[in-house]
Amino acid sequence: MKKIAIFAKVHDPRCVGIAEELIEWLVAKGLSPMVESHLAKHVGSAYSAERQDIQEEADLVVVLGGDGTLISVARLVGDRQVPILGVNLGSLGFLTEITLAEMYPALERCLKGDYEVSGRMMLRVSLHREGEEIEGHQVLNDVVINKGALARIIDLETEVDGRYLSTFKADGLIISTPTGSTGYSLSANGPIVHPQLDCLLMTPICPHTLTNRPIVVAGDALISITLQSVNEDVFLTLDGQVGFELKHGDQICIQRAEHQTRLVQSRSKDYFEVLRTKLKWGER
């Protein structure tokens, strides 16, 4: 590994300060930092790199911040399956599980090739309008279709592998990866699914029919959702970060992406420990 990309929450002074120290550490090691351009402006670094260059050239990505920052980076480098080392600088994250104290030892191991990664499923999402694909994206956590604040319940005709499942009458529908099961899906009473399972989750948001419950389908399933509602404000949101307004008749197709996100694992904690700590299980 020679080219090490760095992303951080630029509005967090602590993240910026740690990024400055990390850049110096990498240079002293004879490595080539690739500092994301917005971060480079905040740290005054000469090693600024555009996102496109990072996407094409980085050997390792270090993310300083929280899960939201890491999720955006995963969408950027997922196609190349570049290892991502997520360093948590706030409350414990589900994805950024490396602590600041662990960062440099973990980096040393990565440089020596002595590290383990957790492969996380990503989703390929395409938006079709009048028979034409107008948007195509990859996501790590979830795809959400939901109504605007003043809109009525929406109708979402849903098929799995070409077979009709149901027309959900609800405030919306969440399709998530196992990684995303601890996100918005969980708040909508979806199940927690271990990230190594090969499956997709479908969780209705406040369904009009109380018997519409979350459903888990095979990881290689093709989910197709057609918006049947007319004259309602409905939106498609990807990982809670990218959004599009939908129109009557729009079709959203969701399936497992070809590549995975590869997260460098902590050696001091496992997934179940993260769950216990984050969700405060066992506390009174």
PDB file of C-alpha atoms in Angstrom:
ATOM      1  CA  MET A   1       0.000   0.000   0.000  1.00  0.00           C
ATOM      2  CA  LYS A   2       1.410   3.333  -1.126  1.00  0.00           C
ATOM      3  CA  LYS A   3      -1.468   5.722  -1.703  1.00  0.00           C
ATOM      4  CA  ILE A   4      -3.510   6.306   1.449  1.00  0.00           C
ATOM      5  CA  ALA A   5      -6.652   8.430   1.074  1.00  0.00           C
ATOM      6  CA  ILE A   6      -7.974  10.459   3.999  1.00  0.00           C
ATOM      7  CA  PHE A   7     -11.536  11.648   4.560  1.00  0.00           C
ATOM      8  CA  ALA A   8     -12.787  13.475   7.649  1.00  0.00           C
ATOM      9  CA  LYS A   9     -15.666  15.556   8.970  1.00  0.00           C
ATOM     10  CA  VAL A  10     -14.311  18.940   7.953  1.00  0.00           C
ATOM     11  CA  HIS A  11     -16.534  20.857  10.392  1.00  0.00           C
ATOM     12  CA  ASP A  12     -15.191  18.939  13.381  1.00  0.00           C
ATOM     13  CA  PRO A  13     -11.977  20.627  14.641  1.00  0.00           C
ATOM     14  CA  ARG A  14     -10.867  17.412  16.317  1.00  0.00           C
ATOM     15  CA  CYS A  15     -11.105  15.464  13.053  1.00  0.00           C
ATOM     16  CA  VAL A  16      -9.136  18.149  11.223  1.00  0.00           C
ATOM     17  CA  GLY A  17      -6.371  18.136  13.842  1.00  0.00           C
ATOM     18  CA  ILE A  18      -6.049  14.347  13.747  1.00  0.00           C
ATOM     19  CA  ALA A  19      -5.980  14.472   9.947  1.00  0.00           C
ATOM     20  CA  GLU A  20      -3.013  16.860  10.085  1.00  0.00           C
ATOM     21  CA  GLU A  21      -1.115  14.494  12.370  1.00  0.00           C
ATOM     22  CA  LEU A  22      -1.989  11.513  10.176  1.00  0.00           C
ATOM     23  CA  ILE A  23      -0.701  13.242   7.041  1.00  0.00           C
ATOM     24  CA  GLU A  24       2.640  13.913   8.757  1.00  0.00           C
ATOM     25  CA  TRP A  25       2.822  10.292   9.931  1.00  0.00           C
ATOM     26  CA  LEU A  26       2.207   8.947   6.419  1.00  0.00           C
ATOM     27  CA  VAL A  27       4.774  11.259   4.845  1.00  0.00           C
ATOM     28  CA  ALA A  28       7.359  10.198   7.439  1.00  0.00           C
ATOM     29  CA  LYS A  29       6.667   6.591   6.401  1.00  0.00           C
ATOM     30  CA  GLY A  30       7.432   7.446   2.790  1.00  0.00           C
ATOM     31  CA  LEU A  31       3.822   6.999   1.735  1.00  0.00           C
ATOM     32  CA  SER A  32       1.669   9.175  -0.506  1.00  0.00           C
ATOM     33  CA  PRO A  33      -1.330  10.759   1.279  1.00  0.00           C
ATOM     34  CA  MET A  34      -4.358  11.542  -0.880  1.00  0.00           C
ATOM     35  CA  VAL A  35      -6.265  14.136   1.128  1.00  0.00           C
ATOM     36  CA  GLU A  36      -9.838  14.645  -0.022  1.00  0.00           C
ATOM     37  CA  SER A  37      -9.979  18.119  -1.557  1.00  0.00           C
ATOM     38  CA  HIS A  38     -12.442  19.703   0.927  1.00  0.00           C
ATOM     39  CA  LEU A  39     -10.412  18.387   3.848  1.00  0.00           C
ATOM     40  CA  ALA A  40      -7.171  19.568   2.227  1.00  0.00           C
ATOM     41  CA  LYS A  41      -8.478  23.157   2.232  1.00  0.00           C
ATOM     42  CA  HIS A  42      -9.108  22.958   5.977  1.00  0.00           C
ATOM     43  CA  VAL A  43      -5.696  21.503   6.819  1.00  0.00           C
ATOM     44  CA  GLY A  44      -3.730  23.489   4.225  1.00  0.00           C
ATOM     45  CA  SER A  45      -2.307  20.297   2.764  1.00  0.00           C
ATOM     46  CA  ALA A  46      -0.336  20.098  -0.472  1.00  0.00           C
ATOM     47  CA  TYR A  47      -1.536  16.519  -0.903  1.00  0.00           C
ATOM     48  CA  SER A  48      -5.025  17.449  -2.070  1.00  0.00           C
ATOM     49  CA  ALA A  49      -6.779  14.872  -4.264  1.00  0.00           C
ATOM     50  CA  GLU A  50     -10.093  14.958  -6.087  1.00  0.00           C
ATOM     51  CA  ARG A  51     -12.657  12.273  -5.319  1.00  0.00           C
ATOM     52  CA  GLN A  52     -12.328  10.830  -8.823  1.00  0.00           C
ATOM     53  CA  ASP A  53      -8.562  10.374  -8.370  1.00  0.00           C
ATOM     54  CA  ILE A  54      -9.100   8.739  -4.981  1.00  0.00           C
ATOM     55  CA  GLN A  55     -11.685   6.443  -6.504  1.00  0.00           C
ATOM     56  CA  GLU A  56      -9.235   5.301  -9.172  1.00  0.00           C
ATOM     57  CA  GLU A  57      -5.921   5.209  -7.323  1.00  0.00           C
ATOM     58  CA  ALA A  58      -6.198   4.792  -3.533  1.00  0.00           C
ATOM     59  CA  ASP A  59      -4.860   1.578  -1.978  1.00  0.00           C
ATOM     60  CA  LEU A  60      -6.453   2.232   1.434  1.00  0.00           C
ATOM     61  CA  VAL A  61      -8.974   4.783   2.690  1.00  0.00           C
ATOM     62  CA  VAL A  62      -8.917   6.158   6.238  1.00  0.00           C
ATOM     63  CA  VAL A  63     -12.166   7.763   7.409  1.00  0.00           C
ATOM     64  CA  LEU A  64     -12.048  10.026  10.466  1.00  0.00           C
ATOM     65  CA  GLY A  65     -15.496  10.658  11.890  1.00  0.00           C
ATOM     66  CA  GLY A  66     -18.705   8.699  12.078  1.00  0.00           C
ATOM     67  CA  ASP A  67     -20.765   6.197  10.144  1.00  0.00           C
ATOM     68  CA  GLY A  68     -22.270   8.842   7.852  1.00  0.00           C
ATOM     69  CA  THR A  69     -18.862   9.863   6.518  1.00  0.00           C
ATOM     70  CA  LEU A  70     -17.894   6.239   6.003  1.00  0.00           C
ATOM     71  CA  ILE A  71     -21.109   5.422   4.136  1.00  0.00           C
ATOM     72  CA  SER A  72     -20.480   8.216   1.631  1.00  0.00           C
ATOM     73  CA  VAL A  73     -16.932   6.942   1.078  1.00  0.00           C
ATOM     74  CA  ALA A  74     -18.211   3.381   0.590  1.00  0.00           C
ATOM     75  CA  ARG A  75     -20.349   4.569  -2.331  1.00  0.00           C
ATOM     76  CA  LEU A  76     -17.263   6.204  -3.830  1.00  0.00           C
ATOM     77  CA  VAL A  77     -14.780   3.307  -3.688  1.00  0.00           C
ATOM     78  CA  GLY A  78     -17.093   0.291  -3.501  1.00  0.00           C
ATOM     79  CA  ASP A  79     -16.496  -0.728  -7.126  1.00  0.00           C
ATOM     80  CA  ARG A  80     -12.769  -1.169  -6.487  1.00  0.00           C
ATOM     81  CA  GLN A  81     -13.274  -2.856  -3.104  1.00  0.00           C
ATOM     82  CA  VAL A  82     -10.602  -0.658  -1.522  1.00  0.00           C
ATOM     83  CA  PRO A  83     -10.201  -1.430   2.210  1.00  0.00           C
ATOM     84  CA  ILE A  84     -11.726   1.257   4.427  1.00  0.00           C
ATOM     85  CA  LEU A  85     -10.382   1.899   7.904  1.00  0.00           C
ATOM     86  CA  GLY A  86     -13.080   3.739   9.837  1.00  0.00           C
ATOM     87  CA  VAL A  87     -11.842   5.629  12.894  1.00  0.00           C
ATOM     88  CA  ASN A  88     -14.600   6.647  15.271  1.00  0.00           C
ATOM     89  CA  LEU A  89     -14.128  10.023  16.932  1.00  0.00           C
ATOM     90  CA  GLY A  90     -17.548  10.389  18.527  1.00  0.00           C
ATOM     91  CA  SER A  91     -20.022   7.961  20.007  1.00  0.00           C
ATOM     92  CA  LEU A  92     -19.406   4.361  19.040  1.00  0.00           C
ATOM     93  CA  GLY A  93     -20.474   3.638  15.470  1.00  0.00           C
ATOM     94  CA  PHE A  94     -21.752   0.446  13.903  1.00  0.00           C
ATOM     95  CA  LEU A  95     -19.278   0.837  11.027  1.00  0.00           C
ATOM     96  CA  THR A  96     -16.450   3.032  12.348  1.00  0.00           C
ATOM     97  CA  GLU A  97     -15.339   0.600  15.030  1.00  0.00           C
ATOM     98  CA  ILE A  98     -11.599   1.476  15.189  1.00  0.00           C
ATOM     99  CA  THR A  99     -10.841   3.787  18.124  1.00  0.00           C
ATOM    100  CA  LEU A 100      -8.353   6.631  17.911  1.00  0.00           C
ATOM    101  CA  ALA A 101      -5.973   4.693  20.175  1.00  0.00           C
ATOM    102  CA  GLU A 102      -6.139   1.785  17.716  1.00  0.00           C
ATOM    103  CA  MET A 103      -5.637   3.864  14.572  1.00  0.00           C
ATOM    104  CA  TYR A 104      -1.848   3.823  14.174  1.00  0.00           C
ATOM    105  CA  PRO A 105      -1.398   0.154  15.209  1.00  0.00           C
ATOM    106  CA  ALA A 106      -4.173  -0.758  12.763  1.00  0.00           C
ATOM    107  CA  LEU A 107      -2.495   1.264  10.032  1.00  0.00           C
ATOM    108  CA  GLU A 108       0.822  -0.473  10.694  1.00  0.00           C
ATOM    109  CA  ARG A 109      -0.876  -3.843  10.276  1.00  0.00           C
ATOM    110  CA  CYS A 110      -2.567  -2.721   7.065  1.00  0.00           C
ATOM    111  CA  LEU A 111       0.748  -1.619   5.590  1.00  0.00           C
ATOM    112  CA  LYS A 112       2.196  -5.055   6.399  1.00  0.00           C
ATOM    113  CA  GLY A 113      -0.834  -6.851   4.980  1.00  0.00           C
ATOM    114  CA  ASP A 114      -1.670  -8.227   8.430  1.00  0.00           C
ATOM    115  CA  TYR A 115      -5.326  -7.249   8.722  1.00  0.00           C
ATOM    116  CA  GLU A 116      -8.818  -8.679   8.350  1.00  0.00           C
ATOM    117  CA  VAL A 117     -11.751  -7.142   6.538  1.00  0.00           C
ATOM    118  CA  SER A 118     -15.477  -7.553   6.857  1.00  0.00           C
ATOM    119  CA  GLY A 119     -17.110  -7.734   3.432  1.00  0.00           C
ATOM    120  CA  ARG A 120     -20.409  -5.840   3.402  1.00  0.00           C
ATOM    121  CA  MET A 121     -23.098  -6.259   0.756  1.00  0.00           C
ATOM    122  CA  MET A 122     -23.974  -3.217  -1.319  1.00  0.00           C
ATOM    123  CA  LEU A 123     -27.097  -2.593  -3.379  1.00  0.00           C
ATOM    124  CA  ARG A 124     -27.426  -1.552  -7.002  1.00  0.00           C
ATOM    125  CA  VAL A 125     -30.378   0.835  -7.366  1.00  0.00           C
ATOM    126  CA  SER A 126     -31.852   2.029 -10.645  1.00  0.00           C
ATOM    127  CA  LEU A 127     -34.700   4.474 -11.188  1.00  0.00           C
ATOM    128  CA  HIS A 128     -36.776   3.994 -14.341  1.00  0.00           C
ATOM    129  CA  ARG A 129     -39.174   6.553 -15.773  1.00  0.00           C
ATOM    130  CA  GLU A 130     -41.287   5.811 -18.858  1.00  0.00           C
ATOM    131  CA  GLY A 131     -39.169   2.743 -19.579  1.00  0.00           C
ATOM    132  CA  GLU A 132     -35.827   4.541 -19.398  1.00  0.00           C
ATOM    133  CA  GLU A 133     -33.229   4.305 -16.624  1.00  0.00           C
ATOM    134  CA  ILE A 134     -32.620   7.867 -15.450  1.00  0.00           C
ATOM    135  CA  GLU A 135     -30.544   7.174 -12.319  1.00  0.00           C
ATOM    136  CA  GLY A 136     -28.232   4.375 -11.190  1.00  0.00           C
ATOM    137  CA  HIS A 137     -26.381   4.199  -7.879  1.00  0.00           C
ATOM    138  CA  GLN A 138     -24.779   1.901  -5.326  1.00  0.00           C
ATOM    139  CA  VAL A 139     -25.642   2.094  -1.632  1.00  0.00           C
ATOM    140  CA  LEU A 140     -24.296   0.457   1.505  1.00  0.00           C
ATOM    141  CA  ASN A 141     -27.143   0.898   3.991  1.00  0.00           C
ATOM    142  CA  ASP A 142     -30.580   1.369   2.523  1.00  0.00           C
ATOM    143  CA  VAL A 143     -32.975   2.580  -0.116  1.00  0.00           C
ATOM    144  CA  VAL A 144     -35.996   4.462   1.205  1.00  0.00           C
ATOM    145  CA  ILE A 145     -39.171   5.466  -0.585  1.00  0.00           C
ATOM    146  CA  ASN A 146     -41.298   7.766   1.546  1.00  0.00           C
ATOM    147  CA  LYS A 147     -43.948  10.427   1.321  1.00  0.00           C
ATOM    148  CA  GLY A 148     -43.608  14.114   1.956  1.00  0.00           C
ATOM    149  CA  ALA A 149     -44.751  15.682   5.211  1.00  0.00           C
ATOM    150  CA  LEU A 150     -48.223  16.670   3.964  1.00  0.00           C
ATOM    151  CA  ALA A 151     -48.794  13.818   1.504  1.00  0.00           C
ATOM    152  CA  ARG A 152     -51.280  11.031   2.079  1.00  0.00           C
ATOM    153  CA  ILE A 153     -50.427   7.337   2.389  1.00  0.00           C
ATOM    154  CA  ILE A 154     -48.745   6.104  -0.793  1.00  0.00           C
ATOM    155  CA  ASP A 155     -49.243   2.907  -2.808  1.00  0.00           C
ATOM    156  CA  LEU A 156     -46.129   0.903  -3.703  1.00  0.00           C
ATOM    157  CA  GLU A 157     -46.672  -2.118  -5.959  1.00  0.00           C
ATOM    158  CA  THR A 158     -43.851  -4.520  -5.120  1.00  0.00           C
ATOM    159  CA  GLU A 159     -42.501  -7.566  -6.960  1.00  0.00           C
ATOM    160  CA  VAL A 160     -39.715  -9.974  -6.033  1.00  0.00           C
ATOM    161  CA  ASP A 161     -38.025 -11.775  -8.941  1.00  0.00           C
ATOM    162  CA  GLY A 162     -40.941 -10.840 -11.178  1.00  0.00           C
ATOM    163  CA  ARG A 163     -43.567 -12.239  -8.808  1.00  0.00           C
ATOM    164  CA  TYR A 164     -46.119  -9.935  -7.226  1.00  0.00           C
ATOM    165  CA  LEU A 165     -45.616  -9.583  -3.467  1.00  0.00           C
ATOM    166  CA  SER A 166     -47.980  -6.837  -2.342  1.00  0.00           C
ATOM    167  CA  THR A 167     -49.043  -3.260  -2.862  1.00  0.00           C
ATOM    168  CA  PHE A 168     -47.854  -1.611   0.311  1.00  0.00           C
ATOM    169  CA  LYS A 169     -50.137   1.183   1.525  1.00  0.00           C
ATOM    170  CA  ALA A 170     -47.865   3.010   3.921  1.00  0.00           C
ATOM    171  CA  ASP A 171     -45.846   6.118   4.628  1.00  0.00           C
ATOM    172  CA  GLY A 172     -43.024   4.400   2.775  1.00  0.00           C
ATOM    173  CA  LEU A 173     -40.833   1.354   2.351  1.00  0.00           C
ATOM    174  CA  ILE A 174     -37.229   0.643   3.352  1.00  0.00           C
ATOM    175  CA  ILE A 175     -35.061  -1.856   1.484  1.00  0.00           C
ATOM    176  CA  SER A 176     -31.836  -2.426   3.367  1.00  0.00           C
ATOM    177  CA  THR A 177     -28.737  -4.567   3.425  1.00  0.00           C
ATOM    178  CA  PRO A 178     -27.870  -6.511   6.580  1.00  0.00           C
ATOM    179  CA  THR A 179     -25.456  -3.670   7.376  1.00  0.00           C
ATOM    180  CA  GLY A 180     -28.341  -1.198   7.086  1.00  0.00           C
ATOM    181  CA  SER A 181     -30.569  -3.277   9.369  1.00  0.00           C
ATOM    182  CA  THR A 182     -29.348  -1.234  12.352  1.00  0.00           C
ATOM    183  CA  GLY A 183     -30.248   2.061  10.646  1.00  0.00           C
ATOM    184  CA  TYR A 184     -33.617   3.459   9.591  1.00  0.00           C
ATOM    185  CA  SER A 185     -35.032  -0.055   9.219  1.00  0.00           C
ATOM    186  CA  LEU A 186     -34.461  -0.736  12.913  1.00  0.00           C
ATOM    187  CA  SER A 187     -36.360   2.416  13.909  1.00  0.00           C
ATOM    188  CA  ALA A 188     -39.281   1.151  11.768  1.00  0.00           C
ATOM    189  CA  ASN A 189     -39.314  -2.125  13.757  1.00  0.00           C
ATOM    190  CA  GLY A 190     -37.233  -4.083  11.278  1.00  0.00           C
ATOM    191  CA  PRO A 191     -35.049  -6.978  12.507  1.00  0.00           C
ATOM    192  CA  ILE A 192     -31.347  -6.779  13.314  1.00  0.00           C
ATOM    193  CA  VAL A 193     -29.538  -8.973  10.778  1.00  0.00           C
ATOM    194  CA  HIS A 194     -25.904 -10.064  11.100  1.00  0.00           C
ATOM    195  CA  PRO A 195     -23.880  -8.257   8.373  1.00  0.00           C
ATOM    196  CA  GLN A 196     -22.441 -11.499   6.983  1.00  0.00           C
ATOM    197  CA  LEU A 197     -25.855 -12.912   6.021  1.00  0.00           C
ATOM    198  CA  ASP A 198     -26.783 -12.898   2.347  1.00  0.00           C
ATOM    199  CA  CYS A 199     -30.247 -11.346   2.299  1.00  0.00           C
ATOM    200  CA  LEU A 200     -32.277  -8.185   1.705  1.00  0.00           C
ATOM    201  CA  LEU A 201     -34.743  -6.614   4.139  1.00  0.00           C
ATOM    202  CA  MET A 202     -38.028  -4.958   3.241  1.00  0.00           C
ATOM    203  CA  THR A 203     -39.531  -2.873   6.050  1.00  0.00           C
ATOM    204  CA  PRO A 204     -42.761  -0.886   5.550  1.00  0.00           C
ATOM    205  CA  ILE A 205     -42.967   2.498   7.285  1.00  0.00           C
ATOM    206  CA  CYS A 206     -46.194   2.880   9.275  1.00  0.00           C
ATOM    207  CA  PRO A 207     -48.221   0.506   7.056  1.00  0.00           C
ATOM    208  CA  HIS A 208     -51.958   1.115   6.789  1.00  0.00           C
ATOM    209  CA  THR A 209     -52.503  -2.646   7.118  1.00  0.00           C
ATOM    210  CA  LEU A 210     -51.016  -3.783  10.416  1.00  0.00           C
ATOM    211  CA  THR A 211     -50.385  -7.273   9.032  1.00  0.00           C
ATOM    212  CA  ASN A 212     -47.789  -5.844   6.620  1.00  0.00           C
ATOM    213  CA  ARG A 213     -44.658  -6.823   8.504  1.00  0.00           C
ATOM    214  CA  PRO A 214     -40.947  -6.660   7.620  1.00  0.00           C
ATOM    215  CA  ILE A 215     -39.868  -9.448   5.290  1.00  0.00           C
ATOM    216  CA  VAL A 216     -36.428 -10.896   4.545  1.00  0.00           C
ATOM    217  CA  VAL A 217     -35.730 -12.188   1.026  1.00  0.00           C
ATOM    218  CA  ALA A 218     -32.773 -13.901  -0.648  1.00  0.00           C
ATOM    219  CA  GLY A 219     -29.667 -11.857  -1.259  1.00  0.00           C
ATOM    220  CA  ASP A 220     -29.801 -12.440  -5.006  1.00  0.00           C
ATOM    221  CA  ALA A 221     -33.439 -11.325  -5.319  1.00  0.00           C
ATOM    222  CA  LEU A 222     -34.484  -8.551  -7.682  1.00  0.00           C
ATOM    223  CA  ILE A 223     -36.926  -6.196  -5.984  1.00  0.00           C
ATOM    224  CA  SER A 224     -39.064  -3.999  -8.205  1.00  0.00           C
ATOM    225  CA  ILE A 225     -41.257  -1.221  -6.774  1.00  0.00           C
ATOM    226  CA  THR A 226     -43.693   0.867  -8.842  1.00  0.00           C
ATOM    227  CA  LEU A 227     -45.209   4.049  -7.463  1.00  0.00           C
ATOM    228  CA  GLN A 228     -48.973   3.890  -7.963  1.00  0.00           C
ATOM    229  CA  SER A 229     -49.890   7.082  -6.133  1.00  0.00           C
ATOM    230  CA  VAL A 230     -50.908  10.178  -8.083  1.00  0.00           C
ATOM    231  CA  ASN A 231     -50.358  13.824  -7.113  1.00  0.00           C
ATOM    232  CA  GLU A 232     -48.421  13.007  -3.945  1.00  0.00           C
ATOM    233  CA  ASP A 233     -44.974  14.169  -2.827  1.00  0.00           C
ATOM    234  CA  VAL A 234     -42.844  11.006  -2.813  1.00  0.00           C
ATOM    235  CA  PHE A 235     -39.073  10.757  -2.583  1.00  0.00           C
ATOM    236  CA  LEU A 236     -36.348   8.183  -3.143  1.00  0.00           C
ATOM    237  CA  THR A 237     -33.459   8.470  -0.668  1.00  0.00           C
ATOM    238  CA  LEU A 238     -30.193   6.538  -0.874  1.00  0.00           C
ATOM    239  CA  ASP A 239     -28.234   5.950   2.340  1.00  0.00           C
ATOM    240  CA  GLY A 240     -30.020   9.004   3.767  1.00  0.00           C
ATOM    241  CA  GLN A 241     -27.649  11.204   1.745  1.00  0.00           C
ATOM    242  CA  VAL A 242     -28.798  11.338  -1.887  1.00  0.00           C
ATOM    243  CA  GLY A 243     -32.407  11.985  -2.862  1.00  0.00           C
ATOM    244  CA  PHE A 244     -34.751  12.226  -5.865  1.00  0.00           C
ATOM    245  CA  GLU A 245     -38.379  13.221  -6.284  1.00  0.00           C
ATOM    246  CA  LEU A 246     -40.542  10.463  -7.748  1.00  0.00           C
ATOM    247  CA  LYS A 247     -43.460  10.630 -10.176  1.00  0.00           C
ATOM    248  CA  HIS A 248     -46.477   8.396 -10.708  1.00  0.00           C
ATOM    249  CA  GLY A 249     -45.442   5.221 -12.542  1.00  0.00           C
ATOM    250  CA  ASP A 250     -41.738   5.444 -11.623  1.00  0.00           C
ATOM    251  CA  GLN A 251     -40.121   2.066 -11.048  1.00  0.00           C
ATOM    252  CA  ILE A 252     -37.253   1.437  -8.639  1.00  0.00           C
ATOM    253  CA  CYS A 253     -35.229  -1.752  -9.146  1.00  0.00           C
ATOM    254  CA  ILE A 254     -32.974  -2.972  -6.339  1.00  0.00           C
ATOM    255  CA  GLN A 255     -30.587  -5.914  -6.296  1.00  0.00           C
ATOM    256  CA  ARG A 256     -27.273  -6.962  -4.808  1.00  0.00           C
ATOM    257  CA  ALA A 257     -24.344  -5.034  -6.260  1.00  0.00           C
ATOM    258  CA  GLU A 258     -21.485  -6.867  -7.896  1.00  0.00           C
ATOM    259  CA  HIS A 259     -18.896  -5.616  -5.382  1.00  0.00           C
ATOM    260  CA  GLN A 260     -18.736  -5.347  -1.609  1.00  0.00           C
ATOM    261  CA  THR A 261     -17.522  -2.687   0.778  1.00  0.00           C
ATOM    262  CA  ARG A 262     -14.461  -3.956   2.658  1.00  0.00           C
ATOM    263  CA  LEU A 263     -14.163  -2.640   6.236  1.00  0.00           C
ATOM    264  CA  VAL A 264     -10.947  -3.138   8.204  1.00  0.00           C
ATOM    265  CA  GLN A 265     -11.921  -4.879  11.424  1.00  0.00           C
ATOM    266  CA  SER A 266     -10.970  -3.969  14.961  1.00  0.00           C
ATOM    267  CA  ARG A 267      -9.075  -6.603  16.910  1.00  0.00           C
ATOM    268  CA  SER A 268     -10.422  -5.391  20.240  1.00  0.00           C
ATOM    269  CA  LYS A 269     -14.169  -5.814  19.646  1.00  0.00           C
ATOM    270  CA  ASP A 270     -16.595  -7.882  17.601  1.00  0.00           C
ATOM    271  CA  TYR A 271     -20.000  -7.185  16.060  1.00  0.00           C
ATOM    272  CA  PHE A 272     -21.937  -8.412  19.073  1.00  0.00           C
ATOM    273  CA  GLU A 273     -19.955  -6.195  21.410  1.00  0.00           C
ATOM    274  CA  VAL A 274     -20.712  -3.216  19.168  1.00  0.00           C
ATOM    275  CA  LEU A 275     -24.425  -4.098  19.318  1.00  0.00           C
ATOM    276  CA  ARG A 276     -24.416  -4.432  23.094  1.00  0.00           C
ATOM    277  CA  THR A 277     -22.607  -1.151  23.563  1.00  0.00           C
ATOM    278  CA  LYS A 278     -24.418   0.897  20.936  1.00  0.00           C
ATOM    279  CA  LEU A 279     -27.901  -0.329  21.847  1.00  0.00           C
ATOM    280  CA  LYS A 280     -27.155  -0.408  25.576  1.00  0.00           C
ATOM    281  CA  TRP A 281     -28.298  -3.992  25.998  1.00  0.00           C
ATOM    282  CA  GLY A 282     -28.234  -5.216  29.590  1.00  0.00           C
ATOM    283  CA  GLU A 283     -28.348  -1.724  31.068  1.00  0.00           C
ATOM    284  CA  ARG A 284     -31.057  -0.769  33.550  1.00  0.00           C
TER     285      ARG A 284
END
